Coordinates of C-alpha atoms (C1' of nucleotides) in Angstrom, one line a residue:
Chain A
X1 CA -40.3 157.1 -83.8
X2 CA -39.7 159.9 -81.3
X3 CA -37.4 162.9 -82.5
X4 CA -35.9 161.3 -86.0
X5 CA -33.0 163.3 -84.7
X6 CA -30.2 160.5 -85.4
X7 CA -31.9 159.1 -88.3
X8 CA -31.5 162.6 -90.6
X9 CA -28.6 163.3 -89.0
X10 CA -27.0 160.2 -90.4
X11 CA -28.4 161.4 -93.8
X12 CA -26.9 164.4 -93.7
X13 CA -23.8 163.2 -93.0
X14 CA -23.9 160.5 -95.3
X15 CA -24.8 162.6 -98.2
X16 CA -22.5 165.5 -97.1
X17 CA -19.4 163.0 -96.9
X18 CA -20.4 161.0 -100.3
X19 CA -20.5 164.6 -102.4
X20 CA -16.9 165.4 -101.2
X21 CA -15.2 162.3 -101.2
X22 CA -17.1 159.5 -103.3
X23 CA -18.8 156.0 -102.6
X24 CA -15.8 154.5 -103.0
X25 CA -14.1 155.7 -99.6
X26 CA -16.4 157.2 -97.3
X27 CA -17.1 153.9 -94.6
X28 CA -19.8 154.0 -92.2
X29 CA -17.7 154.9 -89.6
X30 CA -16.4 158.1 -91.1
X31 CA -20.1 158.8 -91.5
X32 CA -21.2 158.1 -88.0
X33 CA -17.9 160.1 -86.9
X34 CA -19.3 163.0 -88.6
X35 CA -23.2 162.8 -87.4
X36 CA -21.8 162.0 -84.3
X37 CA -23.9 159.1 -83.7
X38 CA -23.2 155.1 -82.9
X39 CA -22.0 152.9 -84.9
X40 CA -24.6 150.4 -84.6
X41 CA -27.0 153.0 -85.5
X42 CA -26.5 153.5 -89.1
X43 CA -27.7 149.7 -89.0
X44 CA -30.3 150.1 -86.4
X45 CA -32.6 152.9 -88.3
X46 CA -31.9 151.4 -91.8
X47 CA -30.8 148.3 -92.0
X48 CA -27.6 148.0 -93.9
X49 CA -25.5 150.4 -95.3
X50 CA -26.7 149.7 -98.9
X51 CA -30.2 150.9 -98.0
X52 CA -28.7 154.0 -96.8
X53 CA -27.5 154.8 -99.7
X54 CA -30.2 153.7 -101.5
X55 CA -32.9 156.1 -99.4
X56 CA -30.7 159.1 -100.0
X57 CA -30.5 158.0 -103.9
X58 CA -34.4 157.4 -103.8
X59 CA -35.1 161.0 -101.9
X60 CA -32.9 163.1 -104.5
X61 CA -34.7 160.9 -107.5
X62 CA -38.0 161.7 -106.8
X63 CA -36.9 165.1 -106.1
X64 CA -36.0 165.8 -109.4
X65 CA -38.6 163.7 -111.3
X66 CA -41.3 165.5 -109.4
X67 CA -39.5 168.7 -110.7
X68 CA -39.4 167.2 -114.2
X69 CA -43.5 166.1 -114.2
X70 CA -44.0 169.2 -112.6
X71 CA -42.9 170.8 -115.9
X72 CA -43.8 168.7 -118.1
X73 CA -47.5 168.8 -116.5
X74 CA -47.9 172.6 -116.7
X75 CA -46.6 172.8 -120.7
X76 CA -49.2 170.1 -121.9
X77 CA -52.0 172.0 -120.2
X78 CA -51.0 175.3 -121.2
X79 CA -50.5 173.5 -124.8
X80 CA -54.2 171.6 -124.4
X81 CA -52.3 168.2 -124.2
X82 CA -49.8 169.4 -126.7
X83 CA -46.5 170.5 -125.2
X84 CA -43.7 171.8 -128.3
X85 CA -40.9 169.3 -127.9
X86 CA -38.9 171.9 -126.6
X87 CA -40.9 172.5 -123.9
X88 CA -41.0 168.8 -123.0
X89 CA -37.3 168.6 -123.4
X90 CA -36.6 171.2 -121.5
X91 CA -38.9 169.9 -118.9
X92 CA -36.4 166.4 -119.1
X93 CA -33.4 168.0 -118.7
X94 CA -33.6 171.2 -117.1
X95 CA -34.0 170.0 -113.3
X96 CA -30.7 167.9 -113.4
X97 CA -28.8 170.1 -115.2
X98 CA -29.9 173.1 -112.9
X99 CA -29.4 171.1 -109.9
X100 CA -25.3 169.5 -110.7
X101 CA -24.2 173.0 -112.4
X102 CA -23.7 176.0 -111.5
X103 CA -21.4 177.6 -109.6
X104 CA -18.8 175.8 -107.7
X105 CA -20.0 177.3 -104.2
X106 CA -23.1 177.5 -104.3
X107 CA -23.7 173.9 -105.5
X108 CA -25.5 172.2 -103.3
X109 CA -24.6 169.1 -101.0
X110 CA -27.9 167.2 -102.9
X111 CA -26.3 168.3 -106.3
X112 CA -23.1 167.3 -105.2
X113 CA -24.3 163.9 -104.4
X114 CA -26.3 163.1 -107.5
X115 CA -23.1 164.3 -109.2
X116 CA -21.3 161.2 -107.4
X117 CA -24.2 159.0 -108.2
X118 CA -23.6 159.5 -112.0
X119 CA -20.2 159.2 -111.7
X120 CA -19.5 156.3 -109.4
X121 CA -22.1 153.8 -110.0
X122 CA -22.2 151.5 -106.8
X123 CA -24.5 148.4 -106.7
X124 CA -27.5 150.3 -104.7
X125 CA -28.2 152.7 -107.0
X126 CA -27.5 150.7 -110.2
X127 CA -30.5 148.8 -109.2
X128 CA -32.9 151.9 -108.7
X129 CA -31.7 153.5 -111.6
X130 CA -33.4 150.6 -113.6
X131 CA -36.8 151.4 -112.4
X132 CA -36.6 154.7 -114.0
X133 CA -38.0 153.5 -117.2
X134 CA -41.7 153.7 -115.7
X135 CA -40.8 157.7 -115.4
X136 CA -39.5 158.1 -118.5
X137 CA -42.3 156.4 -120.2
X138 CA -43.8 159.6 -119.8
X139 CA -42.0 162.0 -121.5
X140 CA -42.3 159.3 -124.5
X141 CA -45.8 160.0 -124.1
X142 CA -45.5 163.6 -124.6
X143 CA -43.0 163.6 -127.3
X144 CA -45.5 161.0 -129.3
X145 CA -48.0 163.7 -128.6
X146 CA -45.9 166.7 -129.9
X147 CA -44.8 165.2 -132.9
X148 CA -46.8 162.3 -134.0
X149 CA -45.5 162.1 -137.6
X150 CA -42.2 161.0 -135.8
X151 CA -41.5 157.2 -135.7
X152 CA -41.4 155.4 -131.7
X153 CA -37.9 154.5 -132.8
X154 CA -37.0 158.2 -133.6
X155 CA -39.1 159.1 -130.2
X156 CA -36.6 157.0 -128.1
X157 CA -33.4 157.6 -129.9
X158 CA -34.2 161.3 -129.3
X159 CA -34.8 160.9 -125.7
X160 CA -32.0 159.0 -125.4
X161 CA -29.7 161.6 -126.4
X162 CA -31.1 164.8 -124.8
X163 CA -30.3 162.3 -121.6
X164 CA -27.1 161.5 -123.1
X165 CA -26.0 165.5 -123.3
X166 CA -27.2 166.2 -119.7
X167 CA -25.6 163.8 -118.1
X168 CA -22.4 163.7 -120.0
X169 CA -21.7 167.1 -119.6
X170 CA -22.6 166.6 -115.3
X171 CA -20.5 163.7 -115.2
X172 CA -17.4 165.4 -117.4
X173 CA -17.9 169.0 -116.6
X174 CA -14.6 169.0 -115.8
X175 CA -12.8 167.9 -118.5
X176 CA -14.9 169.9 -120.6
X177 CA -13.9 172.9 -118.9
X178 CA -10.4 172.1 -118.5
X179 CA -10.5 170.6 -122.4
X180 CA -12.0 174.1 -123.6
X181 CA -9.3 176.1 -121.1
X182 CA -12.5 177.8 -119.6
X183 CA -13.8 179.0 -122.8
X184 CA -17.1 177.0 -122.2
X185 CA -19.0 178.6 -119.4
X186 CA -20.8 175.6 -116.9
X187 CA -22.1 177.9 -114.3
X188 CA -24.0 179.4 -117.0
X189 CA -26.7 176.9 -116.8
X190 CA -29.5 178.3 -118.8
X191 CA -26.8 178.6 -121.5
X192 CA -26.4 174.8 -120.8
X193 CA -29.9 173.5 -120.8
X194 CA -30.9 175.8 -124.6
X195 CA -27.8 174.0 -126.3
X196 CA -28.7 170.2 -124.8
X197 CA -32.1 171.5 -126.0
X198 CA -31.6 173.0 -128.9
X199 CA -29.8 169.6 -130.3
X200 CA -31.9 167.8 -128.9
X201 CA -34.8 169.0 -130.9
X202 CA -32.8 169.0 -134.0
X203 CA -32.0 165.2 -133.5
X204 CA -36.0 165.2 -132.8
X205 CA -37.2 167.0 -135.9
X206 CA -34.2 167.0 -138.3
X207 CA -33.0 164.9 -141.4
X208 CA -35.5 162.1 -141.6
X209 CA -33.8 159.1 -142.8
X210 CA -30.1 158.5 -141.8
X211 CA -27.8 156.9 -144.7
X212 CA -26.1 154.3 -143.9
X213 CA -22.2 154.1 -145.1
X214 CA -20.4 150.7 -145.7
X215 CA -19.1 148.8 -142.2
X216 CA -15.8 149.5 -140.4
X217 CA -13.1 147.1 -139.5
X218 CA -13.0 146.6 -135.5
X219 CA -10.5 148.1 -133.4
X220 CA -7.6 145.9 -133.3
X221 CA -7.0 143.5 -130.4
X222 CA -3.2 142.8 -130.6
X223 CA -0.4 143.9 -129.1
X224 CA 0.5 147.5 -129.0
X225 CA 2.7 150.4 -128.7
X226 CA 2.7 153.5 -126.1
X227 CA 2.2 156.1 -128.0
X228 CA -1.3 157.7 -128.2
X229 CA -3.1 158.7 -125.3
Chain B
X1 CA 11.7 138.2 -118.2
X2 CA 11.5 135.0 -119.6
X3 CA 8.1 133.7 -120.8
X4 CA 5.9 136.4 -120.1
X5 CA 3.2 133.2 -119.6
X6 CA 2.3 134.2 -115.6
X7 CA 1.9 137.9 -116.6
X8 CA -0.6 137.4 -119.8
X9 CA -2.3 134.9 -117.3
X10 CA -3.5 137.2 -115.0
X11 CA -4.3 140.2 -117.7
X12 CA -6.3 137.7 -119.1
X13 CA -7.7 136.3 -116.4
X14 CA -8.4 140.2 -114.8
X15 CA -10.3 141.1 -117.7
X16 CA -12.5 138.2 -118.3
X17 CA -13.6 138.9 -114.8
X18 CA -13.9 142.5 -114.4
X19 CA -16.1 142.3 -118.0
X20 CA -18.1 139.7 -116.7
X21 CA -19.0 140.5 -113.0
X22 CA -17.0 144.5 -112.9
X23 CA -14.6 145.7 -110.5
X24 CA -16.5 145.7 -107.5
X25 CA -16.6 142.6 -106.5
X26 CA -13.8 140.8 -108.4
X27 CA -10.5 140.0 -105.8
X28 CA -7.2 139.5 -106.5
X29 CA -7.5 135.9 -105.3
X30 CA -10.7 135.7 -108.1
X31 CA -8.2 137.2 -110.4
X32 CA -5.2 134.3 -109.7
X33 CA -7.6 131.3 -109.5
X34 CA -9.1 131.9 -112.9
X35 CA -5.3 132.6 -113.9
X36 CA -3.9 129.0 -111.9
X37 CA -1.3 131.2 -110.7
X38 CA 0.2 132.2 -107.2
X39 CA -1.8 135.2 -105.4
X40 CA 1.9 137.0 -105.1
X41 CA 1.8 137.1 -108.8
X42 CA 0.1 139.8 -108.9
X43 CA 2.2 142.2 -106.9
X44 CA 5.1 140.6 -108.1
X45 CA 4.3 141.7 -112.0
X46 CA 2.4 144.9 -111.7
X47 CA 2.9 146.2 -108.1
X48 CA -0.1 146.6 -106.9
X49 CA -4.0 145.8 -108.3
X50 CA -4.5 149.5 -108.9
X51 CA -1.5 149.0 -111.6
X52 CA -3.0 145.6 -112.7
X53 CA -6.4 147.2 -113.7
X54 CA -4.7 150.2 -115.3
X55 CA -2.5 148.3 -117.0
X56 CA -5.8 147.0 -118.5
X57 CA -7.4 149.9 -119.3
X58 CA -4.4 152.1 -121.1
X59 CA -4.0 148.8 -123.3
X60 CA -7.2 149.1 -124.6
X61 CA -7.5 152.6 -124.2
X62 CA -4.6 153.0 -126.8
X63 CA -6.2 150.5 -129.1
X64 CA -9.0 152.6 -129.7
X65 CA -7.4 155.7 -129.3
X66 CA -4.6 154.2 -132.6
X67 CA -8.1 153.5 -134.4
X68 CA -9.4 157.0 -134.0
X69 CA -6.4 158.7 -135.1
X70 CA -6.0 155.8 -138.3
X71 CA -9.3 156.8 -139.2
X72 CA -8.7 161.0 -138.9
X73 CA -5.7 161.1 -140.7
X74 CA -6.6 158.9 -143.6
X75 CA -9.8 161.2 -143.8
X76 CA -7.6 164.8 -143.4
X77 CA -5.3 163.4 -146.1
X78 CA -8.0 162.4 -148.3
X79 CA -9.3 166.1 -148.6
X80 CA -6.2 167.9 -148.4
X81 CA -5.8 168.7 -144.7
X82 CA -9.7 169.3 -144.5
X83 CA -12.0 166.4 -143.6
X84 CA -15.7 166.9 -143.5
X85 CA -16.8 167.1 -140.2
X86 CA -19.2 164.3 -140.7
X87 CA -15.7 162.1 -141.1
X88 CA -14.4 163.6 -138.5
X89 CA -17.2 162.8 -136.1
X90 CA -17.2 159.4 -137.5
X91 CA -13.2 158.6 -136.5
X92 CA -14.2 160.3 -133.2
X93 CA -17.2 157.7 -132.1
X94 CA -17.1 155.1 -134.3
X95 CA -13.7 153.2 -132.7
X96 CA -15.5 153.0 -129.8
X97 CA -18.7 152.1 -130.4
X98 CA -18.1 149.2 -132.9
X99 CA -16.0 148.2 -130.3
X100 CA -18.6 147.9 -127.3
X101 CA -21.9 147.8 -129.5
X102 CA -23.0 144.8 -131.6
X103 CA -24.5 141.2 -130.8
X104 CA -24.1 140.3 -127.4
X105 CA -22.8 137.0 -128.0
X106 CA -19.8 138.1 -130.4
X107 CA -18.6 141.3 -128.7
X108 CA -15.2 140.3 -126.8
X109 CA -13.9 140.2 -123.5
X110 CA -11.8 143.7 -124.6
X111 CA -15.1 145.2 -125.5
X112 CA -17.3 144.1 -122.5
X113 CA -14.4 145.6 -120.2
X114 CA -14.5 148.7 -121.7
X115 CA -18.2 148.8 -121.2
X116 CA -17.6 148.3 -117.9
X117 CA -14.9 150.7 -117.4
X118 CA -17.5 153.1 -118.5
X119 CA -19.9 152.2 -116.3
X120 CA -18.4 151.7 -112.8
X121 CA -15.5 154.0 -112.9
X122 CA -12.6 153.1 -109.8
X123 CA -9.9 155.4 -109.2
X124 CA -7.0 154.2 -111.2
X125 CA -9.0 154.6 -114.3
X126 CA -10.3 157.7 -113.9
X127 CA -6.7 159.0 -113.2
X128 CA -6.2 157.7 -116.4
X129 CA -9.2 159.1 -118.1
X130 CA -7.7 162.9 -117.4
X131 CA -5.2 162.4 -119.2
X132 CA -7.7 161.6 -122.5
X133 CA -7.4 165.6 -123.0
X134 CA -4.5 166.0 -125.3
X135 CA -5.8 162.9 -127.0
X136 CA -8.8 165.2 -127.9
X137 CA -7.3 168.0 -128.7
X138 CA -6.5 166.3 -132.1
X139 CA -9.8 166.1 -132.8
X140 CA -10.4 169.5 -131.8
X141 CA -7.9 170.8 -134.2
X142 CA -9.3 168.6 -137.1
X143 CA -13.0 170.3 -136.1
X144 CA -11.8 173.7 -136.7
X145 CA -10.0 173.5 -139.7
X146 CA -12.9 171.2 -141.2
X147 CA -15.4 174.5 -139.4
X148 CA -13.3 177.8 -139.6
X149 CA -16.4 179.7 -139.1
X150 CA -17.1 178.0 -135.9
X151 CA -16.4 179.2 -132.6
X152 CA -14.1 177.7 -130.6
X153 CA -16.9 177.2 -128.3
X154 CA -19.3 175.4 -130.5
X155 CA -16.8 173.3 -131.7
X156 CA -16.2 172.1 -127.9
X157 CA -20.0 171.5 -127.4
X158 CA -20.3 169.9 -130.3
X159 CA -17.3 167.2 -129.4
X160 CA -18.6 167.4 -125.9
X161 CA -21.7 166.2 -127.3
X162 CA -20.6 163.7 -130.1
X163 CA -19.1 161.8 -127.1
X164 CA -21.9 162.2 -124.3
X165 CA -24.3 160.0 -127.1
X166 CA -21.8 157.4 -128.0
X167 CA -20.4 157.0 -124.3
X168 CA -23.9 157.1 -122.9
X169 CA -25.6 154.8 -125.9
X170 CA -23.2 152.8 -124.8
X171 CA -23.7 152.7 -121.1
X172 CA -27.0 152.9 -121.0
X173 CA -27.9 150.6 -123.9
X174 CA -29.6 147.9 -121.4
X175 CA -32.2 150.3 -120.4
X176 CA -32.8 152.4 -123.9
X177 CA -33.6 148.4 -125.7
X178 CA -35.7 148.1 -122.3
X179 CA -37.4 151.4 -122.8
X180 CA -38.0 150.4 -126.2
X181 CA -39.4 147.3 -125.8
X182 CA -36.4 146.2 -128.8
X183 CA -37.7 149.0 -130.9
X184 CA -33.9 150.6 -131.3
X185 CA -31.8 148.2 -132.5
X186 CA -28.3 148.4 -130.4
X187 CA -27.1 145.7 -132.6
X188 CA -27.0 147.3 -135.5
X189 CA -23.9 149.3 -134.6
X190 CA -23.7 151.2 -138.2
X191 CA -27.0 152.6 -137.6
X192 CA -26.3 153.9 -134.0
X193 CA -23.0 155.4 -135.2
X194 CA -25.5 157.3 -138.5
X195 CA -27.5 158.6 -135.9
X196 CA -25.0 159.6 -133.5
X197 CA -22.5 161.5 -136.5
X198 CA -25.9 163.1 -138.2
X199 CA -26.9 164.8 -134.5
X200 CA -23.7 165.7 -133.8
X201 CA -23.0 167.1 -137.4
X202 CA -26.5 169.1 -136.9
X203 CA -24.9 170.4 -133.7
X204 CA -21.9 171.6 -134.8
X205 CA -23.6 172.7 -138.2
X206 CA -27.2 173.7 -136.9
X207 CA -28.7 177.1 -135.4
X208 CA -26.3 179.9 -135.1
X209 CA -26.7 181.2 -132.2
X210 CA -28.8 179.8 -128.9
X211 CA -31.4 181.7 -127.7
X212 CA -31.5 182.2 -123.8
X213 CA -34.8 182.5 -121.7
X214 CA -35.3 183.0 -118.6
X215 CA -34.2 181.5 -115.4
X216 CA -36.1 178.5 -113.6
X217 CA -36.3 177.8 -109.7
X218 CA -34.1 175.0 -108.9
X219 CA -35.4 171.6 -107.0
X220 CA -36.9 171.3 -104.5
X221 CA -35.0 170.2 -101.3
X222 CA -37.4 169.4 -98.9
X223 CA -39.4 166.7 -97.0
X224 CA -40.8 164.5 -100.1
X225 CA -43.5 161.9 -100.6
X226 CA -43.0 159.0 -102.2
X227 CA -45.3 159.0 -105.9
X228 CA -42.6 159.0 -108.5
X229 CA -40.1 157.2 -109.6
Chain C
dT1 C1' 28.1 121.5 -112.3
dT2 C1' 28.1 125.6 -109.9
dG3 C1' 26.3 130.0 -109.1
dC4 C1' 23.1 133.7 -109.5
dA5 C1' 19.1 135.9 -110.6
dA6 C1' 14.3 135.6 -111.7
dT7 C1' 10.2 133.5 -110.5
dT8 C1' 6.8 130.9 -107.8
dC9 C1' 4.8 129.5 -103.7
dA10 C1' 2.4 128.9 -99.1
dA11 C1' 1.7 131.3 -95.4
dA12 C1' 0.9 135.0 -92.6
dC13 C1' 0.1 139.9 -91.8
dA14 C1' -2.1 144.1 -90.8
dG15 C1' -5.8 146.6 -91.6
dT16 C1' -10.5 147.5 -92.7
dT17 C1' -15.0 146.5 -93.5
dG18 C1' -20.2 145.9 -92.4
dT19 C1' -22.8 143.7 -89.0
dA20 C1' -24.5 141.6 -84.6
dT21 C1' -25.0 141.6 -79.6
dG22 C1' -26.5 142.5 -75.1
dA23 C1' -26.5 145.7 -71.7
dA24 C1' -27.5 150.6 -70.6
dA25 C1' -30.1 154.9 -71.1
dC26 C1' -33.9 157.1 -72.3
dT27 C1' -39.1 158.2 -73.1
dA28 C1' -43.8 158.0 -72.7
dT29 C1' -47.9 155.6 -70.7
dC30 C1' -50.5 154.0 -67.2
Chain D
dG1 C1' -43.1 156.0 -60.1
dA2 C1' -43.1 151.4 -62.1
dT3 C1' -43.3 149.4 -66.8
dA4 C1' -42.8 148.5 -71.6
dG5 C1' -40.9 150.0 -75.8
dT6 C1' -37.7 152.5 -78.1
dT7 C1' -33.2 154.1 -78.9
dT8 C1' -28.3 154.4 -77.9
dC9 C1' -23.9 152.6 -76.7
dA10 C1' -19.4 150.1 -76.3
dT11 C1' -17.7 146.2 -77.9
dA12 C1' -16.9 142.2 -80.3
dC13 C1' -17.2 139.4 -84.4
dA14 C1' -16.2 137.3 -88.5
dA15 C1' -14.9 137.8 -92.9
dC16 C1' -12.3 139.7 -96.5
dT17 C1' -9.0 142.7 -98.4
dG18 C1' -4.4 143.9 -100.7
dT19 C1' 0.2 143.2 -99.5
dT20 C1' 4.5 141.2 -97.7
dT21 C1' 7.8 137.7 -96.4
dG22 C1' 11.1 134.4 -96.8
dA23 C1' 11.9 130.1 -98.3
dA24 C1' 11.7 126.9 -102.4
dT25 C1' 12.0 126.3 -107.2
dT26 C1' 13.3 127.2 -111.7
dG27 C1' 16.1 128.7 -115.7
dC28 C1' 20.0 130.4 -117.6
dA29 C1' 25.1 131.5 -117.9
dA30 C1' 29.7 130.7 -116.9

DNA sequence: TTGCAATTCAAACAGTTGTATGAAACTATC
DNA sequence: GATAGTTTCATACAACTGTTTGAATTGCAA
């Protein structure tokens, strides 16, 4: 491996041209057009076009999770193995939320890509995405150890939804900002990251039991008329 | 338009197919052999297969959509124009995810697509999605009467948030009964919808304002080595 | 029945895609 | 400076895609 001078330019292109334009119609010849590079090269330094995409997924993941442990590791040892949930959850979510919002322009291409990875979900990455669990076994661990009157099944529900908020509000910052006319401010991240947190650890250490009302009838499956949506 | 048989064929047919193996790798000529009908058939009734798989998705979209608003208006009328917001958020989510939660085995084709039009999201459906806004805004208007002392602001988090749980419980659901070895039971669908309508209630109802500490770096962008993930 | 429109059909089209090939160019080692 | 290994390159390949075409068939109305 002499200069790796193709190889990362292929991944730079690659990512650059997935952020702005999606999985869905970027081919490897646009990306080969724009590292200015071979066709057959894409193919020659990693195989297939999937695995391309899967090493740049991979790269950013790790990224991030090292970012997250990174947190998470200095608040349990500052805590003597006892992070406050908060911490932990801000630890979870605070590295993806600070790297897909912010300001439009000053966004980076990485962000930019992981923002197309959670909105277009393409075979490649589905498939890594399921070996997260390992990495989020972790935070479970620290959220036993911060609150270990809560119940595992509370643990994960809680989890599950401070994920839930982050990514939602990546995925449909957008809408959000077009539903709310502006009046919710996304390039104000920390102001993002307290509220996902600040739920987050409600839905963590709030109302104990949940009632649970009588069932609801299923949405109807017949025919239908034009008239909401 | 005489029997209307060929059409219903193929919407049939699409769906099965895109809610068993998605929208990446179904084709038209899938689509027509499951159907027994003619591969022009398709462009012939809906133009194109970007119209087909809209077609789809507004149907449904609309069914759930007619469900919510059912559900709101019975609830505003009930309390005089007011609703609790707990009904409210229970109108908003609960449509959608009786519709795609449940046991595996008796949740239909209708449902399973959805799931999937959640998960991988192609073009024509996402130019669809925009236009979910005004659908929203009914909802919105229903929060702040039910909250007058709520900012506009809050009240959009709180929706923002109500939705990011449901839509990601759903998504997701594979990997949170995975991360919980079956400890959170995804089948139990009036039990996801408590938890999801008592965390967003604490959201909209919770801690006034959110406190805002200080800025963190953001991640790292350089060379990595492989250790999580 | 005749005529006309709607529908179905087989076949082909035009374009794109990721991948493979084999020769050429390069690079470093001896 | 010859050699061996790596990397680049132009090109071809094979398959698949959504769409179109124009003729056949069908169904209904006059």
């Amino acid at each position: 491996m002499a200069s790796d001078h193709t190889r990362s330019a292929i991944l730079a292109a690659a990512e650059r041209l997935y952020a702005d334009r999606g999985f869905g119609d970027v081919t490897l010849r646009d990306i080969v057009a724009e590292a200015n590079v071979n066709l057959a090269a894409v193919n020659y330094h990693f195989g297939s076009k999937d695995e391309l995409i899967a090493e740049l997924f991979v790269s950013r993941s790790i990224a991030t999770n090292r970012e997250r442990l990174r947190e998470l590791k200095a608040a349990e040892e500052e805590g003597g193995g006892r992070a406050p949930i908060e911490v932990i959850l801000r630890a979870l979510v605070g590295p993806t939320l600070r790297g897909c919002l912010g300001p439009e322009n000053q966004r980076s291409t990485a962000a930019r890509f992981m923002i197309r990875a959670s909105i277009e979900s393409v075979p490649p990455i589905r498939r890594i995405k399921n070996r997260e669990i390992d990495h989020l076994r972790k935070f479970v661990g620290a959220m036993r150890r911060s609150l270990p009157d809560r119940s595992d099944v509370d643990i994960y529900w809680g989890l599950n939804f401070a994920l839930a908020m982050a990514h939602h509000t990546i995925r449909e910052s957008e809408r959000l900002t077009k539903l709310s006319e502006g009046k919710c401010d996304l390039d104000d991240v920390e102001d993002v990251v307290a509220r996902v947190v600040s739920v987050a650890t409600m839905a963590l250490t709030g109302a104990e039991a949940t009632s649970k009302p009588a069932a609801r009838p299923m949405a109807a499956n017949g025919r239908l008329t034009r008239q909401d949506l």
